[in-house]
Each structure stands twice: as C-alpha cells, then as structure tokens.
Amino acid sequence: METFEKEMNYMKKYYGSGETKKVSWRESQLKGLRRFLIEKEEDILKALMLDLGKHQVEAFRDEAKLPQIALLSSAEIVPEPLGLVLIISSWNFPFGLSLEPLIGAVAAGNTVVLKPSELSPACSSILALGLPNFLDNKAIKVVQGGPHESQHLLQQKWDKIFFTGSARVGKIVMSAAAKHLTPVTLELGGKCPAVVDSLSSSWDLEVAVKRILVGKYGACGGQACIAIDYVLVENQYYPKLVELMKLWIKKMFGENPKDSNTIARIVNKQHLSRLKNLLADPEIKKSVVYGGSMDERNLFIEPTILLNPPLESVIMTEEIFGPLLPIITVDKIENSIKFISSRPKPLALYVFSKDKTLQNRMISETSSGSLTFNDAILQYAADSLPFGGVGESGFGMYHGKFSFDTFSSQKAVVRRSFLTDFWYRYPPWTLNKFQLLEVSYNYDYLGLLLVLLGLKTPSKRRSYFANP
Ligand code: NAD
C-alpha cells in the first residue's frame, strides 16, 4: 500500500507537469492501446476462453465496432426524465438558485420537491405559497425548513438530488444519496481568485476596477459563490490598483456606504460574527488598508480591502463570503498560475489581462468551473455556457440546455430491421464464419466477396480453430 501511495503521488505530480494534456501524448497513448489490442489479440482471446469459456469468435465479435451484420439498423438518443427529484437550494440567490434547476427538472419531465433555504425565509415563503398557484401541485412541491427537514427529505429515495450550498453539507447530501445509489449534482463554493495583470491603459484599468468591485461588493455583498474572493496582482502594480479601488468604492457605494442601499447586508448574526472574527485576528487587522468598520445591529460591513494577509490564515484558506477583499501580491503575474494551481479548484477564475500568452497559459495550466477574461460574474448569465464546479467546487452542471440534460437520462435506442440477417453471426462457429465476421467488421466488401467465393486466404487467426 505504501508503494502504491508513492505511485499515486508520483502520478499527481506527473499530471501537474502538464504532459498528459498534450494532444501528442493522448494520441500516442490511444495508439499504444490499439497496438496492445492488435499485438495481444491471441493472448486476450485465450484469456477470455480460460476465464469465461468464451469461444474466440464470440470474443472477437463482442470487442469490435457496430458491424456490417447490423445492416439496416438505426440508432438515436432519447432523453427520458429521471423521475422524482429533490432540489435543495441556498439563500444568497434564493430565486435563481431554486428556479433555474426547477426549470431544467420540469422541462425534462420530472416531478420535483424543492427545498429552499431557511435563511431567506421571506423568499422561501413566496416560493412555497406562490408557486402552487401557478404549477401542477401533484408534480411540483415546495417544502420549507432547515437542516432537520432537509435531512428528513434526504432519507427518502430520490431519482436525483440537485444541491446548492456548502461543501460541508454537500458531503452529507452525497452520503445520503449513496445509500440509494442516487445521482447527485453538487453546486458548491470556494475561493474564486481574480488575477489583475498590469494594464497599460488607464481606461482599461478603470473598467477592470469597476468590474472587480461589482464582482465582489456588488454581488450580494460578496456573499455569492462566484464573487471574487481575493485578488492577485504584481508587487509593483498594486498601489495603483488599490488607489483606484478606494476611489471607485466611494463613487459606487457613497462616502458612507452604510447609508447607501446599494450594498447587500450580511444574511444573519452568525455570518456577521464569523466575518467579524476573521477581522479580529491582529495579523489580519494589520493588513486592512481600507474599510473594516461594521454596524452589527444593521448587519452591515463596510467594503474592506486587506493587503497581504498571512496565506495560512482562515481568511486565505476558507471561503470569505462577505465584503472583505484580500489583495495578494506576487513578484511576477505568471506566479499567480502556481498560486492558484496549488489550492483547491475554484468555481470561477477571473483574469484581467490583454496578454494572449498569459490568457492561454491560464486556460491550459489552471483548473476551475469557469474562466472569464476581463470581467466577473458575467459567465453565470450566459445560458449557452454550462455552470458548475470542478474538484472541491462541485460537479455536474446546469443552465440552458445543460439543465435539461442534468435532469434527463440519455437513453440509447437502436432499431433493427428483420429484412437483413446474416447466418455467420450465429454459432456454431466455423473458420468460414470467422472470416466473414472479420471482413464485415472492416467493411471490406471485396474481402467479403472473396470469402464467399472461397478465394480469400484464411486469416492468421485460423490457428484459434486448431486449438480452441
Ligand atoms: P448550506 O450548505 O449551509 O445550506 C444549503 C442548503 O442545505 C440549505 O437549504 C439548508 O437548509 C440545507 N442544510 C443546511 N444544513 C444541512 C444539514 N446539516 N443537512 C442537510 N441539509 C442542510 O449553504 P448556504 O449557507 O445556504 O450557502 C452558502 C454556500 O453555498 C457557500 O459555500 C457558497 O459558495 C455555496 N453556494 C454555491 C452556489 C453554486 O451555484 N455553486 C450558489 C450559492 C451558494
């Protein structure tokens, strides 16, 4: 086992080297696999005989592509609904995160139970009381409640569970689903970085700053799964960036943001004290370069910027989910690639840069649910793009047609005609039938004619019949 763990570590490092991403590597491995099947064919057929008593002709027949013996047949994919599905959603976008999956589930033809979050009770109540007046109550129901009700629902057998929320609860959902082998989609969160390259034009920088601020403080006060969690910027460039951010925070949210109604409040006292505790750490306090004040009674935290808080601190290891924005400086902007790759895979990655080389490196050398250049949040609104995470930020996807697919099974349907039927597909096996199968798998019509006329030299595979 110890050796195996070492091997696994080696394989992870090998994956990290980027070798397996090269097209040439993939091609060479697939060619190797084909060579293996060709060169080892005899051994494979013998092994199948040894283990399963399978006749070599049957083994050969079953390893090949859809053959000519299926002449006059057609194949299609028919999506079918999964059945009864459960959707559990979060409080930060209580309508979008409930209705987007509901649309997909209903469009695919499922019956649905939706459980919105107890932390946005007014919105959940509109869904619970309002939807029944518009939808078929026999097929679509809304259940209100918190963890207790949610766990009760999870004990039931569902045909699919679609969950939006934290990784902690995602694990509870997945283990409940495992009992019934129920498929799940997990829409989780994490830390979404924004990389800001040195932008030479002041117009570009100003636009980038506005988009960053809206992608943080303007996204439910930073309480959004795809809100910018922290910014990476070059050492020499950060003063310019921070100055402009301060200026635009004032322009967008007013001199006294508490009095403005343009920034969302923290959802409840628990989340406020969680954020307050993050700032209470003296090391973190020292790193605040803008903001930091709060009004606990009104669940308000001022847009706050922190410069280089310790990387091992909670603010840099856990999802912030609030209006606190750490700025991390790197010597060279290219170093941000290693920084991001060494951490859990984010749901979204934002890169503000006009440098095509950097853009391409970001695409090929980092992994995230989505990657947006020169803007933030925008990818969520594009229905033609799949929305979902990778690794720790979740799995499965939805939005637009992807929602329909998420709530459907892609049934493979084959229709075969009775008009054609070839005798050589049936046992008992003879060398002649084997030869006919061989040529028909290769769609070799001349070969077929020659075998039928008895003019084709017997294949090297004849030996299988000598010693079956
Ligand atoms: P959460 O995991 O606490 O709650 C989500 C849902 O699970 C709620 O409906 C809640 O009632 C239920 N729940 C809570 N505890 C439970 C338990 N013990 N057993 C069973 N069900 C339980 O998450 P949240 O606070 O609602 O949302 C914040 C998290 O969700 C963040 O991590 C955020 O990044 C993530 N999120 C992800 C997306 C996305 O689309 N990927 C969208 C919004 C939020």
Short mmCIF file of N, CA, C and O in Angstrom, two decimals, residues 4-126:
data_model
loop_
_atom_site.label_atom_id
_atom_site.label_comp_id
_atom_site.label_asym_id
_atom_site.label_seq_id
_atom_site.Cartn_x
_atom_site.Cartn_y
_atom_site.Cartn_z
N PHE A 4 2.08 1.95 -3.25
CA PHE A 4 1.01 2.45 -4.10
C PHE A 4 0.76 3.94 -3.84
O PHE A 4 0.57 4.72 -4.78
N GLU A 5 0.80 4.34 -2.55
CA GLU A 5 0.62 5.77 -2.24
C GLU A 5 1.71 6.61 -2.90
O GLU A 5 1.45 7.69 -3.40
N LYS A 6 2.93 6.07 -2.86
CA LYS A 6 4.04 6.78 -3.51
C LYS A 6 3.75 6.93 -5.01
O LYS A 6 3.97 7.99 -5.59
N GLU A 7 3.29 5.83 -5.59
CA GLU A 7 2.96 5.85 -7.02
C GLU A 7 1.90 6.90 -7.31
O GLU A 7 1.97 7.65 -8.29
N MET A 8 0.88 6.95 -6.42
CA MET A 8 -0.20 7.93 -6.62
C MET A 8 0.33 9.36 -6.58
O MET A 8 -0.05 10.20 -7.38
N ASN A 9 1.23 9.60 -5.61
CA ASN A 9 1.82 10.94 -5.52
C ASN A 9 2.60 11.28 -6.78
O ASN A 9 2.54 12.39 -7.29
N TYR A 10 3.31 10.26 -7.29
CA TYR A 10 4.09 10.46 -8.50
C TYR A 10 3.13 10.81 -9.66
O TYR A 10 3.40 11.71 -10.46
N MET A 11 2.01 10.07 -9.70
CA MET A 11 1.05 10.30 -10.80
C MET A 11 0.44 11.70 -10.71
O MET A 11 0.20 12.35 -11.73
N LYS A 12 0.17 12.15 -9.47
CA LYS A 12 -0.38 13.52 -9.30
C LYS A 12 0.63 14.54 -9.84
O LYS A 12 0.27 15.49 -10.52
N LYS A 13 1.92 14.31 -9.47
CA LYS A 13 2.96 15.24 -9.93
C LYS A 13 3.06 15.20 -11.46
O LYS A 13 3.23 16.22 -12.11
N TYR A 14 2.97 13.99 -12.00
CA TYR A 14 3.08 13.84 -13.45
C TYR A 14 1.93 14.59 -14.13
O TYR A 14 2.13 15.30 -15.11
N TYR A 15 0.72 14.47 -13.56
CA TYR A 15 -0.42 15.22 -14.10
C TYR A 15 -0.11 16.72 -14.03
O TYR A 15 -0.34 17.46 -14.99
N GLY A 16 0.45 17.14 -12.88
CA GLY A 16 0.79 18.56 -12.67
C GLY A 16 1.80 19.06 -13.68
O GLY A 16 1.85 20.26 -13.98
N SER A 17 2.64 18.18 -14.21
CA SER A 17 3.67 18.62 -15.17
C SER A 17 3.04 19.04 -16.51
O SER A 17 3.68 19.67 -17.34
N GLY A 18 1.79 18.66 -16.73
CA GLY A 18 1.10 19.07 -17.97
C GLY A 18 1.29 18.11 -19.12
O GLY A 18 0.72 18.29 -20.20
N GLU A 19 2.10 17.05 -18.93
CA GLU A 19 2.41 16.13 -20.02
C GLU A 19 1.14 15.51 -20.61
O GLU A 19 0.97 15.43 -21.83
N THR A 20 0.22 15.09 -19.73
CA THR A 20 -0.97 14.35 -20.21
C THR A 20 -1.97 15.25 -20.93
O THR A 20 -2.93 14.77 -21.52
N LYS A 21 -1.75 16.57 -20.84
CA LYS A 21 -2.67 17.49 -21.52
C LYS A 21 -2.30 17.65 -23.00
O LYS A 21 -3.09 18.14 -23.79
N LYS A 22 -1.07 17.26 -23.35
CA LYS A 22 -0.62 17.45 -24.74
C LYS A 22 -1.38 16.51 -25.67
O LYS A 22 -1.55 15.32 -25.35
N VAL A 23 -1.79 17.03 -26.82
CA VAL A 23 -2.52 16.20 -27.79
C VAL A 23 -1.63 15.04 -28.24
O VAL A 23 -2.09 13.91 -28.38
N SER A 24 -0.32 15.33 -28.41
CA SER A 24 0.59 14.28 -28.87
C SER A 24 0.63 13.13 -27.87
O SER A 24 0.67 11.96 -28.24
N TRP A 25 0.58 13.45 -26.57
CA TRP A 25 0.59 12.40 -25.54
C TRP A 25 -0.68 11.55 -25.63
O TRP A 25 -0.62 10.33 -25.60
N ARG A 26 -1.82 12.22 -25.77
CA ARG A 26 -3.08 11.49 -25.82
C ARG A 26 -3.10 10.55 -27.03
O ARG A 26 -3.50 9.39 -26.93
N GLU A 27 -2.65 11.11 -28.19
CA GLU A 27 -2.65 10.29 -29.41
C GLU A 27 -1.76 9.08 -29.24
O GLU A 27 -2.14 7.96 -29.57
N SER A 28 -0.56 9.33 -28.66
CA SER A 28 0.39 8.23 -28.54
C SER A 28 -0.18 7.15 -27.61
O SER A 28 0.00 5.96 -27.86
N GLN A 29 -0.89 7.54 -26.56
CA GLN A 29 -1.45 6.55 -25.64
C GLN A 29 -2.57 5.75 -26.30
O GLN A 29 -2.69 4.54 -26.11
N LEU A 30 -3.41 6.44 -27.10
CA LEU A 30 -4.51 5.73 -27.76
C LEU A 30 -3.97 4.77 -28.82
O LEU A 30 -4.46 3.66 -28.99
N LYS A 31 -2.90 5.23 -29.49
CA LYS A 31 -2.27 4.35 -30.49
C LYS A 31 -1.67 3.14 -29.79
O LYS A 31 -1.74 2.02 -30.29
N GLY A 32 -1.06 3.39 -28.62
CA GLY A 32 -0.47 2.30 -27.84
C GLY A 32 -1.54 1.29 -27.46
O GLY A 32 -1.32 0.07 -27.52
N LEU A 33 -2.71 1.79 -27.09
CA LEU A 33 -3.82 0.92 -26.69
C LEU A 33 -4.26 0.06 -27.88
O LEU A 33 -4.52 -1.14 -27.75
N ARG A 34 -4.31 0.70 -29.06
CA ARG A 34 -4.70 -0.05 -30.25
C ARG A 34 -3.67 -1.13 -30.57
O ARG A 34 -4.01 -2.27 -30.86
N ARG A 35 -2.40 -0.73 -30.45
CA ARG A 35 -1.32 -1.71 -30.70
C ARG A 35 -1.42 -2.88 -29.74
O ARG A 35 -1.26 -4.04 -30.11
N PHE A 36 -1.73 -2.56 -28.47
CA PHE A 36 -1.87 -3.60 -27.46
C PHE A 36 -2.95 -4.60 -27.89
O PHE A 36 -2.74 -5.81 -27.84
N LEU A 37 -4.09 -4.08 -28.36
CA LEU A 37 -5.20 -4.96 -28.75
C LEU A 37 -4.83 -5.81 -29.96
O LEU A 37 -5.17 -6.99 -30.03
N ILE A 38 -4.08 -5.21 -30.90
CA ILE A 38 -3.70 -5.95 -32.10
C ILE A 38 -2.66 -7.01 -31.76
O ILE A 38 -2.80 -8.18 -32.07
N GLU A 39 -1.60 -6.54 -31.06
CA GLU A 39 -0.48 -7.46 -30.81
C GLU A 39 -0.83 -8.55 -29.81
O GLU A 39 -0.30 -9.65 -29.86
N LYS A 40 -1.71 -8.24 -28.90
CA LYS A 40 -2.03 -9.21 -27.85
C LYS A 40 -3.35 -9.93 -28.11
O LYS A 40 -3.91 -10.55 -27.21
N GLU A 41 -3.86 -9.78 -29.32
CA GLU A 41 -5.19 -10.34 -29.60
C GLU A 41 -5.29 -11.82 -29.22
O GLU A 41 -6.22 -12.25 -28.53
N GLU A 42 -4.26 -12.57 -29.60
CA GLU A 42 -4.33 -14.01 -29.36
C GLU A 42 -4.36 -14.29 -27.87
O GLU A 42 -5.17 -15.09 -27.38
N ASP A 43 -3.50 -13.59 -27.11
CA ASP A 43 -3.46 -13.79 -25.65
C ASP A 43 -4.80 -13.41 -25.02
O ASP A 43 -5.29 -14.06 -24.11
N ILE A 44 -5.39 -12.29 -25.52
CA ILE A 44 -6.65 -11.81 -24.97
C ILE A 44 -7.75 -12.86 -25.20
O ILE A 44 -8.50 -13.22 -24.29
N LEU A 45 -7.80 -13.37 -26.42
CA LEU A 45 -8.84 -14.36 -26.74
C LEU A 45 -8.64 -15.64 -25.93
O LEU A 45 -9.59 -16.25 -25.45
N LYS A 46 -7.38 -16.00 -25.72
CA LYS A 46 -7.10 -17.20 -24.92
C LYS A 46 -7.54 -16.97 -23.47
O LYS A 46 -8.12 -17.85 -22.84
N ALA A 47 -7.25 -15.77 -22.96
CA ALA A 47 -7.60 -15.47 -21.57
C ALA A 47 -9.12 -15.48 -21.39
O ALA A 47 -9.63 -15.94 -20.36
N LEU A 48 -9.83 -14.98 -22.38
CA LEU A 48 -11.30 -14.98 -22.30
C LEU A 48 -11.84 -16.41 -22.30
O LEU A 48 -12.81 -16.74 -21.63
N MET A 49 -11.15 -17.27 -23.05
CA MET A 49 -11.53 -18.68 -23.08
C MET A 49 -11.25 -19.31 -21.72
O MET A 49 -12.08 -20.03 -21.16
N LEU A 50 -10.08 -18.95 -21.15
CA LEU A 50 -9.66 -19.52 -19.87
C LEU A 50 -10.60 -19.10 -18.74
O LEU A 50 -11.06 -19.90 -17.94
N ASP A 51 -10.90 -17.81 -18.68
CA ASP A 51 -11.72 -17.30 -17.56
C ASP A 51 -13.20 -17.57 -17.74
O ASP A 51 -13.90 -17.87 -16.78
N LEU A 52 -13.68 -17.40 -18.96
CA LEU A 52 -15.13 -17.40 -19.16
C LEU A 52 -15.61 -18.49 -20.10
O LEU A 52 -16.82 -18.60 -20.35
N GLY A 53 -14.68 -19.23 -20.65
CA GLY A 53 -15.06 -20.27 -21.60
C GLY A 53 -15.69 -19.68 -22.85
O GLY A 53 -16.54 -20.30 -23.49
N LYS A 54 -15.29 -18.45 -23.18
CA LYS A 54 -15.87 -17.78 -24.35
C LYS A 54 -15.20 -18.25 -25.62
O LYS A 54 -13.96 -18.20 -25.71
N HIS A 55 -15.96 -18.66 -26.60
CA HIS A 55 -15.36 -19.04 -27.88
C HIS A 55 -14.69 -17.82 -28.50
O HIS A 55 -15.19 -16.70 -28.40
N GLN A 56 -13.55 -18.06 -29.16
CA GLN A 56 -12.79 -16.93 -29.72
C GLN A 56 -13.60 -16.11 -30.70
O GLN A 56 -13.41 -14.89 -30.81
N VAL A 57 -14.48 -16.72 -31.44
CA VAL A 57 -15.26 -15.94 -32.42
C VAL A 57 -16.23 -15.02 -31.69
O VAL A 57 -16.39 -13.84 -32.04
N GLU A 58 -16.84 -15.53 -30.62
CA GLU A 58 -17.77 -14.70 -29.84
C GLU A 58 -16.99 -13.54 -29.21
O GLU A 58 -17.43 -12.38 -29.24
N ALA A 59 -15.80 -13.84 -28.67
CA ALA A 59 -14.97 -12.80 -28.05
C ALA A 59 -14.59 -11.75 -29.08
O ALA A 59 -14.69 -10.55 -28.84
N PHE A 60 -14.19 -12.19 -30.26
CA PHE A 60 -13.79 -11.27 -31.33
C PHE A 60 -14.99 -10.39 -31.73
O PHE A 60 -14.88 -9.18 -31.85
N ARG A 61 -16.16 -11.04 -31.87
CA ARG A 61 -17.38 -10.32 -32.28
C ARG A 61 -17.71 -9.21 -31.28
O ARG A 61 -18.02 -8.08 -31.63
N ASP A 62 -17.57 -9.51 -29.98
CA ASP A 62 -18.01 -8.56 -28.96
C ASP A 62 -17.05 -7.42 -28.72
O ASP A 62 -17.37 -6.46 -28.02
N GLU A 63 -15.81 -7.51 -29.23
CA GLU A 63 -14.85 -6.45 -28.97
C GLU A 63 -14.83 -5.42 -30.09
O GLU A 63 -14.11 -4.45 -30.04
N ALA A 64 -15.62 -5.63 -31.16
CA ALA A 64 -15.49 -4.76 -32.33
C ALA A 64 -16.58 -3.69 -32.38
O ALA A 64 -17.51 -3.70 -31.60
N LYS A 65 -16.45 -2.77 -33.36
CA LYS A 65 -17.44 -1.69 -33.51
C LYS A 65 -18.74 -2.20 -34.13
O LYS A 65 -18.81 -3.37 -34.55
N LEU A 66 -19.77 -1.33 -34.23
CA LEU A 66 -21.06 -1.75 -34.80
C LEU A 66 -20.80 -2.30 -36.21
O LEU A 66 -20.40 -1.59 -37.12
N PRO A 67 -20.99 -3.58 -36.39
CA PRO A 67 -20.51 -4.21 -37.62
C PRO A 67 -21.55 -4.19 -38.72
O PRO A 67 -22.69 -3.79 -38.52
N GLN A 68 -21.09 -4.69 -39.84
CA GLN A 68 -21.95 -4.76 -41.01
C GLN A 68 -23.15 -5.69 -40.78
O GLN A 68 -24.17 -5.55 -41.41
N ILE A 69 -22.98 -6.65 -39.82
CA ILE A 69 -24.10 -7.56 -39.57
C ILE A 69 -25.31 -6.81 -39.05
O ILE A 69 -26.40 -7.34 -38.99
N ALA A 70 -25.10 -5.53 -38.64
CA ALA A 70 -26.23 -4.73 -38.16
C ALA A 70 -26.83 -3.91 -39.30
O ALA A 70 -27.55 -2.96 -39.06
N LEU A 71 -26.50 -4.30 -40.54
CA LEU A 71 -27.01 -3.56 -41.70
C LEU A 71 -28.53 -3.41 -41.60
O LEU A 71 -29.22 -4.36 -41.22
N LEU A 72 -29.01 -2.26 -41.98
CA LEU A 72 -30.42 -1.88 -41.84
C LEU A 72 -30.80 -1.75 -40.37
O LEU A 72 -31.64 -2.46 -39.85
N SER A 73 -30.10 -0.86 -39.70
CA SER A 73 -30.48 -0.52 -38.33
C SER A 73 -30.20 0.96 -38.13
O SER A 73 -29.44 1.57 -38.89
N SER A 74 -30.83 1.53 -37.14
CA SER A 74 -30.57 2.95 -36.86
C SER A 74 -30.43 3.12 -35.35
O SER A 74 -30.90 2.28 -34.58
N ALA A 75 -29.74 4.19 -34.99
CA ALA A 75 -29.53 4.43 -33.56
C ALA A 75 -29.86 5.87 -33.25
O ALA A 75 -29.62 6.77 -34.07
N GLU A 76 -30.42 6.12 -32.07
CA GLU A 76 -30.71 7.50 -31.67
C GLU A 76 -30.62 7.61 -30.15
O GLU A 76 -30.63 6.60 -29.43
N ILE A 77 -30.54 8.87 -29.69
CA ILE A 77 -30.51 9.12 -28.24
C ILE A 77 -31.86 9.70 -27.86
O ILE A 77 -32.29 10.71 -28.43
N VAL A 78 -32.54 9.06 -26.91
CA VAL A 78 -33.84 9.58 -26.47
C VAL A 78 -33.72 9.99 -25.00
O VAL A 78 -33.54 9.14 -24.13
N PRO A 79 -33.77 11.32 -24.73
CA PRO A 79 -33.68 11.72 -23.32
C PRO A 79 -34.96 11.35 -22.59
O PRO A 79 -36.05 11.55 -23.12
N GLU A 80 -34.80 10.77 -21.39
CA GLU A 80 -36.01 10.47 -20.62
C GLU A 80 -35.85 11.06 -19.23
O GLU A 80 -34.74 11.15 -18.70
N PRO A 81 -36.96 11.51 -18.64
CA PRO A 81 -36.85 12.10 -17.29
C PRO A 81 -36.37 11.06 -16.28
O PRO A 81 -36.52 9.85 -16.51
N LEU A 82 -35.78 11.55 -15.18
CA LEU A 82 -35.23 10.62 -14.19
C LEU A 82 -36.29 10.11 -13.24
O LEU A 82 -36.21 9.00 -12.74
N GLY A 83 -37.32 10.95 -12.96
CA GLY A 83 -38.39 10.52 -12.06
C GLY A 83 -38.70 11.60 -11.04
O GLY A 83 -39.03 12.74 -11.39
N LEU A 84 -38.50 11.25 -9.77
CA LEU A 84 -38.80 12.19 -8.68
C LEU A 84 -37.48 12.79 -8.19
O LEU A 84 -36.60 12.05 -7.73
N VAL A 85 -37.35 14.10 -8.32
CA VAL A 85 -36.06 14.71 -7.98
C VAL A 85 -36.19 15.71 -6.82
O VAL A 85 -37.25 16.30 -6.62
N LEU A 86 -35.09 15.84 -6.09
CA LEU A 86 -35.05 16.76 -4.95
C LEU A 86 -34.07 17.89 -5.27
O LEU A 86 -32.94 17.63 -5.68
N ILE A 87 -34.53 19.12 -5.08
CA ILE A 87 -33.64 20.28 -5.27
C ILE A 87 -33.52 20.99 -3.92
O ILE A 87 -34.52 21.39 -3.32
N ILE A 88 -32.29 21.11 -3.43
CA ILE A 88 -32.05 21.84 -2.17
C ILE A 88 -31.24 23.08 -2.53
O ILE A 88 -30.20 22.97 -3.19
N SER A 89 -31.72 24.25 -2.14
CA SER A 89 -31.02 25.47 -2.59
C SER A 89 -30.55 26.34 -1.44
O SER A 89 -30.85 26.09 -0.27
N SER A 90 -29.82 27.36 -1.83
CA SER A 90 -29.16 28.24 -0.87
C SER A 90 -29.89 29.58 -0.77
O SER A 90 -30.77 29.89 -1.57
N TRP A 91 -29.48 30.42 0.20
CA TRP A 91 -30.21 31.66 0.50
C TRP A 91 -29.74 32.87 -0.29
O TRP A 91 -30.42 33.89 -0.35
N ASN A 92 -28.53 32.80 -0.88
CA ASN A 92 -27.95 34.06 -1.38
C ASN A 92 -28.54 34.54 -2.71
O ASN A 92 -28.58 35.74 -2.96
N PHE A 93 -29.02 33.58 -3.52
CA PHE A 93 -29.81 33.94 -4.70
C PHE A 93 -31.03 33.03 -4.66
O PHE A 93 -31.13 32.07 -5.43
N PRO A 94 -31.93 33.31 -3.71
CA PRO A 94 -32.95 32.31 -3.37
C PRO A 94 -33.89 31.97 -4.51
O PRO A 94 -34.41 30.85 -4.56
N PHE A 95 -34.10 32.92 -5.43
CA PHE A 95 -35.00 32.60 -6.56
C PHE A 95 -34.22 31.92 -7.68
O PHE A 95 -34.60 30.86 -8.16
N GLY A 96 -33.11 32.53 -8.09
CA GLY A 96 -32.31 31.97 -9.18
C GLY A 96 -31.87 30.55 -8.89
O GLY A 96 -32.01 29.66 -9.73
N LEU A 97 -31.35 30.32 -7.68
CA LEU A 97 -30.80 29.00 -7.36
C LEU A 97 -31.88 27.95 -7.12
O LEU A 97 -31.59 26.76 -7.08
N SER A 98 -33.13 28.40 -6.97
CA SER A 98 -34.24 27.44 -6.86
C SER A 98 -34.90 27.23 -8.21
O SER A 98 -35.22 26.11 -8.61
N LEU A 99 -35.12 28.35 -8.93
CA LEU A 99 -35.91 28.26 -10.15
C LEU A 99 -35.12 27.75 -11.36
O LEU A 99 -35.67 27.04 -12.19
N GLU A 100 -33.84 28.11 -11.43
CA GLU A 100 -33.03 27.62 -12.58
C GLU A 100 -33.02 26.09 -12.62
O GLU A 100 -33.31 25.50 -13.66
N PRO A 101 -32.69 25.42 -11.49
CA PRO A 101 -32.76 23.95 -11.57
C PRO A 101 -34.19 23.43 -11.74
O PRO A 101 -34.40 22.44 -12.45
N LEU A 102 -35.15 24.14 -11.14
CA LEU A 102 -36.55 23.70 -11.29
C LEU A 102 -36.97 23.71 -12.77
O LEU A 102 -37.63 22.78 -13.25
N ILE A 103 -36.55 24.75 -13.48
CA ILE A 103 -36.87 24.85 -14.92
C ILE A 103 -36.35 23.62 -15.66
O ILE A 103 -37.06 22.98 -16.43
N GLY A 104 -35.07 23.27 -15.38
CA GLY A 104 -34.47 22.11 -16.05
C GLY A 104 -35.21 20.83 -15.70
O GLY A 104 -35.50 20.00 -16.57
N ALA A 105 -35.53 20.68 -14.40
CA ALA A 105 -36.19 19.44 -13.94
C ALA A 105 -37.56 19.29 -14.58
O ALA A 105 -37.94 18.21 -15.02
N VAL A 106 -38.30 20.40 -14.66
CA VAL A 106 -39.66 20.36 -15.22
C VAL A 106 -39.57 20.19 -16.74
O VAL A 106 -40.30 19.38 -17.32
N ALA A 107 -38.65 20.91 -17.38
CA ALA A 107 -38.51 20.80 -18.83
C ALA A 107 -38.18 19.36 -19.23
O ALA A 107 -38.60 18.89 -20.28
N ALA A 108 -37.43 18.67 -18.36
CA ALA A 108 -37.07 17.28 -18.68
C ALA A 108 -38.19 16.31 -18.34
O ALA A 108 -38.09 15.13 -18.67
N GLY A 109 -39.23 16.80 -17.63
CA GLY A 109 -40.40 15.94 -17.37
C GLY A 109 -40.40 15.23 -16.04
O GLY A 109 -41.05 14.19 -15.89
N ASN A 110 -39.69 15.77 -15.04
CA ASN A 110 -39.65 15.13 -13.73
C ASN A 110 -40.70 15.67 -12.78
O ASN A 110 -41.26 16.76 -12.99
N THR A 111 -40.97 14.95 -11.71
CA THR A 111 -41.70 15.53 -10.58
C THR A 111 -40.64 16.04 -9.60
O THR A 111 -39.55 15.46 -9.51
N VAL A 112 -40.96 17.14 -8.91
CA VAL A 112 -39.90 17.84 -8.17
C VAL A 112 -40.34 18.24 -6.76
O VAL A 112 -41.45 18.75 -6.57
N VAL A 113 -39.44 18.02 -5.80
CA VAL A 113 -39.61 18.63 -4.48
C VAL A 113 -38.48 19.65 -4.35
O VAL A 113 -37.31 19.32 -4.52
N LEU A 114 -38.85 20.89 -4.07
CA LEU A 114 -37.86 21.96 -3.91
C LEU A 114 -37.80 22.34 -2.44
O LEU A 114 -38.83 22.62 -1.82
N LYS A 115 -36.56 22.35 -1.88
CA LYS A 115 -36.41 22.84 -0.51
C LYS A 115 -35.49 24.05 -0.52
O LYS A 115 -34.27 23.94 -0.59
N PRO A 116 -36.10 25.25 -0.48
CA PRO A 116 -35.25 26.45 -0.44
C PRO A 116 -34.67 26.63 0.97
O PRO A 116 -34.99 25.87 1.87
N SER A 117 -33.84 27.66 1.13
CA SER A 117 -33.12 27.83 2.40
C SER A 117 -33.98 28.51 3.47
O SER A 117 -34.74 29.43 3.19
N GLU A 118 -33.76 28.07 4.69
CA GLU A 118 -34.45 28.69 5.84
C GLU A 118 -33.85 30.05 6.17
O GLU A 118 -34.43 30.84 6.91
N LEU A 119 -32.67 30.37 5.60
CA LEU A 119 -32.01 31.63 5.94
C LEU A 119 -32.53 32.81 5.10
O LEU A 119 -32.18 33.96 5.36
N SER A 120 -33.34 32.53 4.11
CA SER A 120 -34.01 33.61 3.37
C SER A 120 -35.51 33.31 3.43
O SER A 120 -36.12 32.96 2.43
N PRO A 121 -36.10 33.43 4.65
CA PRO A 121 -37.47 32.93 4.86
C PRO A 121 -38.53 33.64 4.03
O PRO A 121 -39.51 33.00 3.60
N ALA A 122 -38.35 34.95 3.78
CA ALA A 122 -39.37 35.67 3.01
C ALA A 122 -39.42 35.12 1.59
O ALA A 122 -40.50 34.89 1.02
N CYS A 123 -38.24 34.91 1.02
CA CYS A 123 -38.18 34.40 -0.36
C CYS A 123 -38.69 32.96 -0.42
O CYS A 123 -39.45 32.60 -1.32
N SER A 124 -38.29 32.14 0.57
CA SER A 124 -38.73 30.74 0.57
C SER A 124 -40.24 30.67 0.69
O SER A 124 -40.90 29.82 0.08
N SER A 125 -40.79 31.59 1.48
CA SER A 125 -42.24 31.57 1.68
C SER A 125 -42.98 31.97 0.39
O SER A 125 -44.01 31.38 0.06
N ILE A 126 -42.42 32.92 -0.36
CA ILE A 126 -43.04 33.26 -1.66
C ILE A 126 -43.05 32.04 -2.57
O ILE A 126 -44.04 31.74 -3.23
#
